XYZ file of C-alpha atoms in Angstrom:
416
model
C -11.717 -3.971 -83.111
C -12.503 -6.406 -80.303
C -10.524 -6.003 -77.135
C -8.304 -9.041 -76.434
C -8.651 -11.167 -73.315
C -6.444 -14.098 -72.338
C -8.094 -17.366 -73.261
C -10.604 -15.842 -75.692
C -11.273 -17.681 -78.960
C -9.653 -16.014 -81.957
C -11.781 -13.609 -83.999
C -11.443 -13.808 -87.796
C -10.975 -10.300 -89.310
C -13.643 -9.156 -91.705
C -11.196 -8.881 -94.624
C -10.041 -12.464 -94.150
C -13.651 -13.587 -93.856
C -14.292 -12.166 -97.323
C -11.314 -14.062 -98.784
C -12.497 -17.329 -97.246
C -16.006 -16.823 -98.615
C -14.659 -16.166 -102.093
C -12.525 -19.325 -101.969
C -15.510 -21.332 -100.826
C -17.608 -20.146 -103.782
C -14.785 -20.844 -106.246
C -14.547 -24.402 -104.919
C -18.211 -24.990 -105.623
C -19.459 -24.350 -102.143
C -22.292 -22.056 -101.185
C -21.707 -18.937 -99.174
C -24.438 -17.378 -97.084
C -24.624 -13.608 -97.282
C -24.036 -11.905 -93.933
C -27.078 -10.507 -92.164
C -27.591 -6.769 -92.636
C -26.489 -4.512 -89.821
C -29.058 -3.554 -87.204
C -31.002 -0.425 -88.050
C -30.573 1.036 -84.588
C -26.861 1.787 -83.910
C -27.552 2.076 -80.187
C -28.746 -1.519 -79.895
C -26.092 -4.027 -78.837
C -25.328 -6.914 -81.138
C -27.550 -9.969 -80.746
C -25.768 -12.771 -78.941
C -25.680 -16.068 -80.870
C -28.128 -17.743 -78.517
C -31.723 -18.777 -78.891
C -33.549 -15.780 -77.427
C -37.119 -14.813 -76.721
C -38.629 -11.778 -75.069
C -40.378 -12.183 -71.739
C -43.933 -10.871 -71.982
C -43.878 -9.121 -68.606
C -40.501 -7.389 -68.429
C -39.192 -7.719 -71.958
C -36.052 -9.335 -70.535
C -34.266 -11.724 -72.854
C -34.378 -15.434 -72.143
C -31.981 -17.892 -73.693
C -31.156 -21.528 -74.147
C -29.184 -22.403 -71.024
C -25.408 -22.130 -71.002
C -23.461 -24.903 -69.296
C -24.544 -24.598 -65.660
C -22.223 -22.698 -63.393
C -21.886 -25.218 -60.596
C -18.723 -24.767 -58.509
C -17.661 -27.917 -56.711
C -18.287 -28.247 -52.992
C -19.271 -24.626 -52.367
C -22.063 -22.105 -53.020
C -21.934 -19.948 -56.143
C -19.940 -16.856 -55.170
C -21.354 -13.602 -56.563
C -19.720 -10.200 -56.119
C -21.477 -6.875 -56.748
C -19.060 -4.117 -57.799
C -20.400 -0.622 -58.299
C -21.211 2.839 -57.007
C -24.132 4.221 -54.978
C -26.695 2.465 -57.183
C -25.277 -0.852 -55.993
C -24.346 0.152 -52.447
C -27.765 1.711 -51.856
C -28.700 4.573 -49.581
C -29.385 3.906 -45.914
C -33.017 2.849 -45.507
C -33.142 1.146 -48.915
C -33.675 -2.483 -49.790
C -30.988 -2.149 -52.547
C -31.286 -4.062 -55.792
C -28.886 -6.598 -54.230
C -31.699 -7.682 -51.917
C -34.000 -8.356 -54.855
C -31.301 -10.296 -56.703
C -30.943 -12.396 -53.569
C -34.709 -12.998 -53.553
C -34.456 -14.154 -57.169
C -31.621 -16.534 -56.343
C -33.765 -17.927 -53.547
C -36.777 -18.344 -55.866
C -34.742 -20.561 -58.184
C -33.169 -22.585 -55.395
C -29.688 -21.345 -56.307
C -27.125 -22.083 -53.611
C -25.266 -18.774 -53.597
C -23.158 -16.543 -51.391
C -22.638 -12.798 -51.845
C -19.024 -11.768 -51.246
C -17.086 -8.529 -50.933
C -15.238 -6.241 -48.499
C -18.134 -4.052 -47.298
C -21.489 -4.466 -45.563
C -22.874 -0.945 -45.073
C -25.189 1.137 -47.186
C -24.290 4.703 -48.153
C -24.721 7.242 -45.341
C -25.564 4.534 -42.837
C -25.107 5.930 -39.304
C -21.854 4.684 -37.811
C -23.429 4.220 -34.393
C -25.665 1.362 -35.594
C -24.693 -2.047 -36.996
C -24.654 -2.341 -40.823
C -27.743 -4.541 -40.894
C -29.822 -1.807 -39.230
C -29.506 0.432 -42.302
C -31.291 -1.962 -44.677
C -35.009 -1.821 -45.357
C -35.303 -5.618 -45.633
C -33.372 -8.402 -43.921
C -35.789 -11.275 -44.493
C -35.249 -14.457 -46.522
C -31.725 -14.772 -45.146
C -30.480 -11.517 -46.673
C -29.169 -10.437 -43.253
C -26.356 -12.954 -43.844
C -25.700 -11.787 -47.431
C -24.909 -8.075 -47.083
C -21.350 -8.271 -48.494
C -20.545 -6.196 -51.576
C -17.757 -4.230 -53.276
C -19.618 -0.991 -54.003
C -18.784 2.561 -52.968
C -20.909 5.664 -53.523
C -19.326 8.160 -55.908
C -16.892 5.615 -57.340
C -15.602 5.568 -60.909
C -13.447 2.899 -62.515
C -10.424 5.042 -61.610
C -11.397 5.953 -58.037
C -13.026 2.731 -56.845
C -11.291 1.827 -53.552
C -10.869 -1.859 -54.458
C -8.460 -2.908 -57.193
C -9.957 -5.620 -59.409
C -7.000 -8.004 -59.074
C -7.216 -7.741 -55.292
C -10.938 -8.512 -55.403
C -10.314 -11.481 -57.687
C -7.586 -12.983 -55.518
C -9.140 -12.292 -52.133
C -12.778 -13.208 -52.787
C -12.502 -15.601 -55.754
C -15.990 -14.861 -57.187
C -17.567 -17.127 -59.773
C -19.627 -14.223 -61.121
C -19.046 -10.464 -60.944
C -22.022 -8.134 -61.347
C -20.421 -4.868 -62.450
C -22.413 -1.608 -62.331
C -19.893 1.196 -62.834
C -19.577 3.999 -65.364
C -22.285 6.433 -64.294
C -19.862 8.709 -62.460
C -17.173 8.222 -65.132
C -19.572 9.922 -67.553
C -19.124 13.190 -65.658
C -15.891 13.670 -67.626
C -14.998 10.638 -69.778
C -16.403 9.896 -73.231
C -18.081 6.657 -74.249
C -14.947 5.093 -75.736
C -12.975 5.776 -72.556
C -15.689 4.236 -70.351
C -15.628 1.133 -72.576
C -11.824 0.956 -72.292
C -12.057 1.197 -68.492
C -14.653 -1.572 -68.451
C -12.389 -3.760 -70.586
C -9.419 -3.097 -68.310
C -11.472 -4.155 -65.279
C -12.490 -7.433 -66.920
C -8.915 -8.017 -68.133
C -7.632 -7.742 -64.557
C -9.885 -10.609 -63.497
C -8.869 -12.593 -66.584
C -5.221 -12.185 -65.561
C -5.901 -13.709 -62.141
C -7.950 -16.483 -63.772
C -5.005 -17.298 -66.072
C -2.470 -17.339 -63.225
C -4.663 -19.655 -61.169
C -5.485 -21.898 -64.080
C -9.093 -22.162 -62.917
C -12.358 -21.451 -64.752
C -12.868 -17.927 -66.053
C -14.906 -15.555 -63.920
C -18.217 -14.790 -65.591
C -19.486 -11.216 -65.817
C -22.774 -9.360 -65.879
C -22.015 -5.859 -67.153
C -24.708 -3.444 -66.054
C -25.552 -0.858 -68.695
C -25.043 2.718 -67.523
C -28.605 3.897 -66.815
C -30.272 6.817 -68.537
C -30.006 9.923 -66.330
C -32.892 12.246 -65.550
C -30.786 14.955 -63.944
C -27.704 16.728 -65.253
C -24.412 16.711 -63.398
C -21.124 18.213 -64.501
C -22.204 18.075 -68.158
C -25.560 18.777 -69.857
C -28.135 16.024 -69.574
C -28.445 15.288 -73.292
C -24.671 15.117 -73.653
C -24.331 12.808 -70.647
C -26.988 10.424 -71.955
C -25.358 10.392 -75.398
C -22.005 9.507 -73.796
C -23.447 6.630 -71.769
C -25.444 5.357 -74.760
C -22.217 5.164 -76.756
C -20.418 3.486 -73.843
C -23.142 0.846 -73.600
C -22.999 0.246 -77.352
C -19.233 -0.233 -77.365
C -19.237 -2.480 -74.309
C -21.912 -4.726 -75.840
C -20.129 -4.852 -79.212
C -16.586 -5.384 -77.935
C -16.792 -7.268 -74.651
C -19.747 -9.652 -74.632
C -19.115 -13.381 -75.007
C -21.873 -16.018 -74.878
C -21.929 -17.726 -71.489
C -19.005 -15.657 -70.198
C -19.754 -11.919 -70.429
C -23.271 -10.499 -70.913
C -24.936 -7.135 -70.404
C -28.100 -6.641 -68.377
C -29.878 -4.711 -71.183
C -31.428 -2.268 -68.728
C -31.596 0.462 -71.389
C -31.799 -1.515 -74.602
C -34.017 -4.476 -73.684
C -37.767 -4.652 -74.016
C -40.285 -2.867 -71.824
C -40.231 -1.822 -69.139
C -36.973 -0.065 -69.936
C -35.284 2.186 -67.412
C -37.146 5.501 -67.077
C -35.622 8.032 -64.644
C -38.967 9.764 -64.067
C -40.554 6.509 -62.974
C -37.624 4.505 -61.588
C -35.579 7.044 -59.573
C -36.311 9.287 -56.612
C -33.936 12.045 -57.764
C -33.305 11.483 -61.469
C -30.272 9.300 -60.707
C -30.732 6.742 -57.940
C -33.269 3.898 -58.047
C -36.431 4.108 -55.991
C -38.209 0.986 -54.762
C -39.575 0.147 -58.224
C -36.226 0.925 -59.853
C -34.414 -1.431 -57.499
C -36.670 -4.311 -58.509
C -36.273 -3.476 -62.218
C -32.467 -3.400 -61.955
C -32.559 -6.691 -60.071
C -34.814 -8.340 -62.669
C -32.441 -7.339 -65.464
C -29.440 -8.625 -63.487
C -31.219 -11.924 -62.836
C -32.122 -12.313 -66.509
C -28.442 -11.817 -67.332
C -27.357 -14.306 -64.658
C -29.699 -16.834 -66.214
C -28.068 -16.309 -69.599
C -24.710 -17.018 -67.948
C -25.911 -20.368 -66.652
C -25.991 -19.227 -63.027
C -29.750 -19.882 -62.611
C -31.830 -22.885 -63.541
C -35.152 -21.061 -63.660
C -36.464 -17.576 -64.314
C -37.231 -15.639 -61.130
C -39.759 -12.825 -61.008
C -38.895 -9.911 -58.722
C -40.072 -6.836 -60.660
C -42.481 -4.865 -58.447
C -43.613 -1.571 -60.071
C -45.726 -0.719 -57.003
C -43.305 -1.846 -54.310
C -43.878 0.235 -51.125
C -41.137 1.820 -49.052
C -41.196 0.589 -45.444
C -38.344 2.008 -43.332
C -38.613 2.391 -39.572
C -40.919 5.285 -38.610
C -40.517 5.633 -34.854
C -40.611 9.023 -33.120
C -40.408 10.279 -29.543
C -42.682 12.584 -27.511
C -41.302 14.603 -24.614
C -43.161 17.173 -22.482
C -41.841 20.715 -22.853
C -44.063 22.510 -20.293
C -47.766 23.258 -20.292
C -49.402 21.728 -23.321
C -46.199 21.954 -25.346
C -44.589 18.739 -26.531
C -41.358 18.132 -28.387
C -41.752 15.623 -31.193
C -38.453 14.199 -32.445
C -37.861 11.932 -35.463
C -34.162 12.626 -36.158
C -33.049 9.008 -35.686
C -35.717 7.605 -38.011
C -35.060 10.186 -40.734
C -31.312 9.625 -40.609
C -31.585 5.840 -40.732
C -34.141 5.962 -43.558
C -32.069 8.340 -45.701
C -35.083 10.657 -45.948
C -34.903 14.374 -46.674
C -38.390 15.559 -45.674
C -40.916 14.661 -42.985
C -44.442 15.512 -41.899
C -46.649 14.483 -39.000
C -50.096 12.968 -39.011
C -52.146 14.226 -36.068
C -55.409 12.699 -34.904
C -56.995 14.636 -32.029
C -59.857 13.034 -30.072
C -63.137 13.575 -31.899
C -61.523 15.322 -34.887
C -60.536 14.345 -38.404
C -56.854 13.483 -39.064
C -54.643 16.257 -40.406
C -51.145 16.427 -41.873
C -48.507 19.047 -41.143
C -46.593 20.557 -44.106
C -43.454 18.824 -45.374
C -40.398 20.032 -43.489
C -36.620 19.525 -43.524
C -36.602 19.764 -39.725
C -36.054 16.677 -37.571
C -38.107 17.817 -34.566
C -40.942 20.185 -33.696
C -42.319 21.948 -30.614
C -46.105 22.063 -30.685
C -49.173 22.181 -28.423
C -50.875 18.810 -28.297
C -54.038 17.780 -26.478
C -54.012 14.637 -24.329
C -55.094 11.625 -26.356
C -53.731 13.021 -29.641
C -52.172 10.366 -31.866
C -48.944 11.456 -33.550
C -47.348 9.446 -36.358
C -44.517 10.057 -38.811
C -44.470 10.259 -42.615
C -41.095 10.371 -44.436
C -40.153 11.343 -47.981
C -37.049 10.847 -50.083
C -36.551 12.897 -53.229
C -38.652 15.507 -54.965
C -38.927 14.018 -58.447
C -42.096 12.295 -59.679
C -40.561 9.008 -58.556
C -40.048 10.213 -54.986
C -40.463 7.694 -52.188
C -43.003 8.214 -49.381
C -43.362 6.019 -46.298
C -45.962 6.100 -43.580
C -47.767 7.017 -41.545
C -45.896 4.958 -38.987
C -47.023 3.675 -35.600
C -48.884 6.275 -33.516
C -47.568 7.716 -30.266
C -50.347 8.941 -27.971
C -50.032 12.108 -25.881
C -50.637 11.032 -22.263
C -53.091 12.649 -19.877
C -56.850 12.833 -19.351
C -58.623 13.034 -22.672
C -60.640 16.235 -23.107
C -64.067 16.007 -24.592
C -64.387 18.193 -27.696
C -66.897 21.069 -27.527
C -70.444 20.058 -28.406
C -69.877 16.429 -27.518
C -72.794 14.834 -25.665
C -72.988 11.840 -23.408
C -74.425 8.766 -25.095
C -78.068 8.045 -24.179
C -78.608 5.771 -21.192
C -80.121 2.318 -21.328
């Protein structure tokens, strides 16, 4: 059964379809046999659009829908989601890469929503300071409606309030991951439908054009939570299948096919730093899939390319050196680690006349150590312990002041 939305075209039941086909044959017409069902029950139904597979990302391309071109204003896009959408402090977020794709295609757009901050961003710094990248005008497009830990039931923003207050033309919805801690696939699909229906209600009251939706598939998890990993992934696979089968409408509601599209598909080992949250490569992959979906909605006039499998992580890596008596120095990197959302750090030390060395990884945010004058000290940060962990650095070097000591065995250069 397809879930009803106000303003949707009527769907002819299968039984009635059979009667109509039989009548057509009896009248001398020719009936075309329906196509066989897809062999893979986890694959969403194929939308009735001309589609090809992109050779690089496997993302679907399609004959353009009627262009989404709101009169006298930029295209308003709202990101609704959990921590994957909000992003951890020190991250670019996949929202940044979607913005880069919008810029590549010359799309006049504006990101809207009630929040600006990333997750765990220090409250003593402005929201913009917690983002890895602010270039290409993204510093003016930080707005979103995402909240770490949110489910459809606990998200702090009610969908009808978001629809009325921010009036988005397109909603990019990436919820359901945390719902899968307890709900089954059918329940997650029902919650998704209820969210879309709330926007449809506001659309109907206003009498304006229907809000278009990109429904992000719930990603494959690489780490168990409140239920076993295999069970969780089976639940989200079923949720994605039901959402694709029951909610998608050409040019109005599409999925991003993160799990079911062509390669590269989402792989937690490669695309997350902890089995759950996207690393730098994962952010660009999520963004590419969202942009492909936006194109199928008619929101883009070209196909942007933002997937970066080798994208580096470049948060701020400043540290401080303070004398602690004698040759002891206190090295502190607490501010950088907190702002970057890192969980481990190490130092790179280069003493005059000696080869560089690295200290062991540590959860500490400062260290007391003897350092010779002239020693260069720089910071390396890490986030996550999975194979997809993120590592940044070494950062800019701080030099221990004082007269530089000549290492033992060093000789003066020969005279002229």
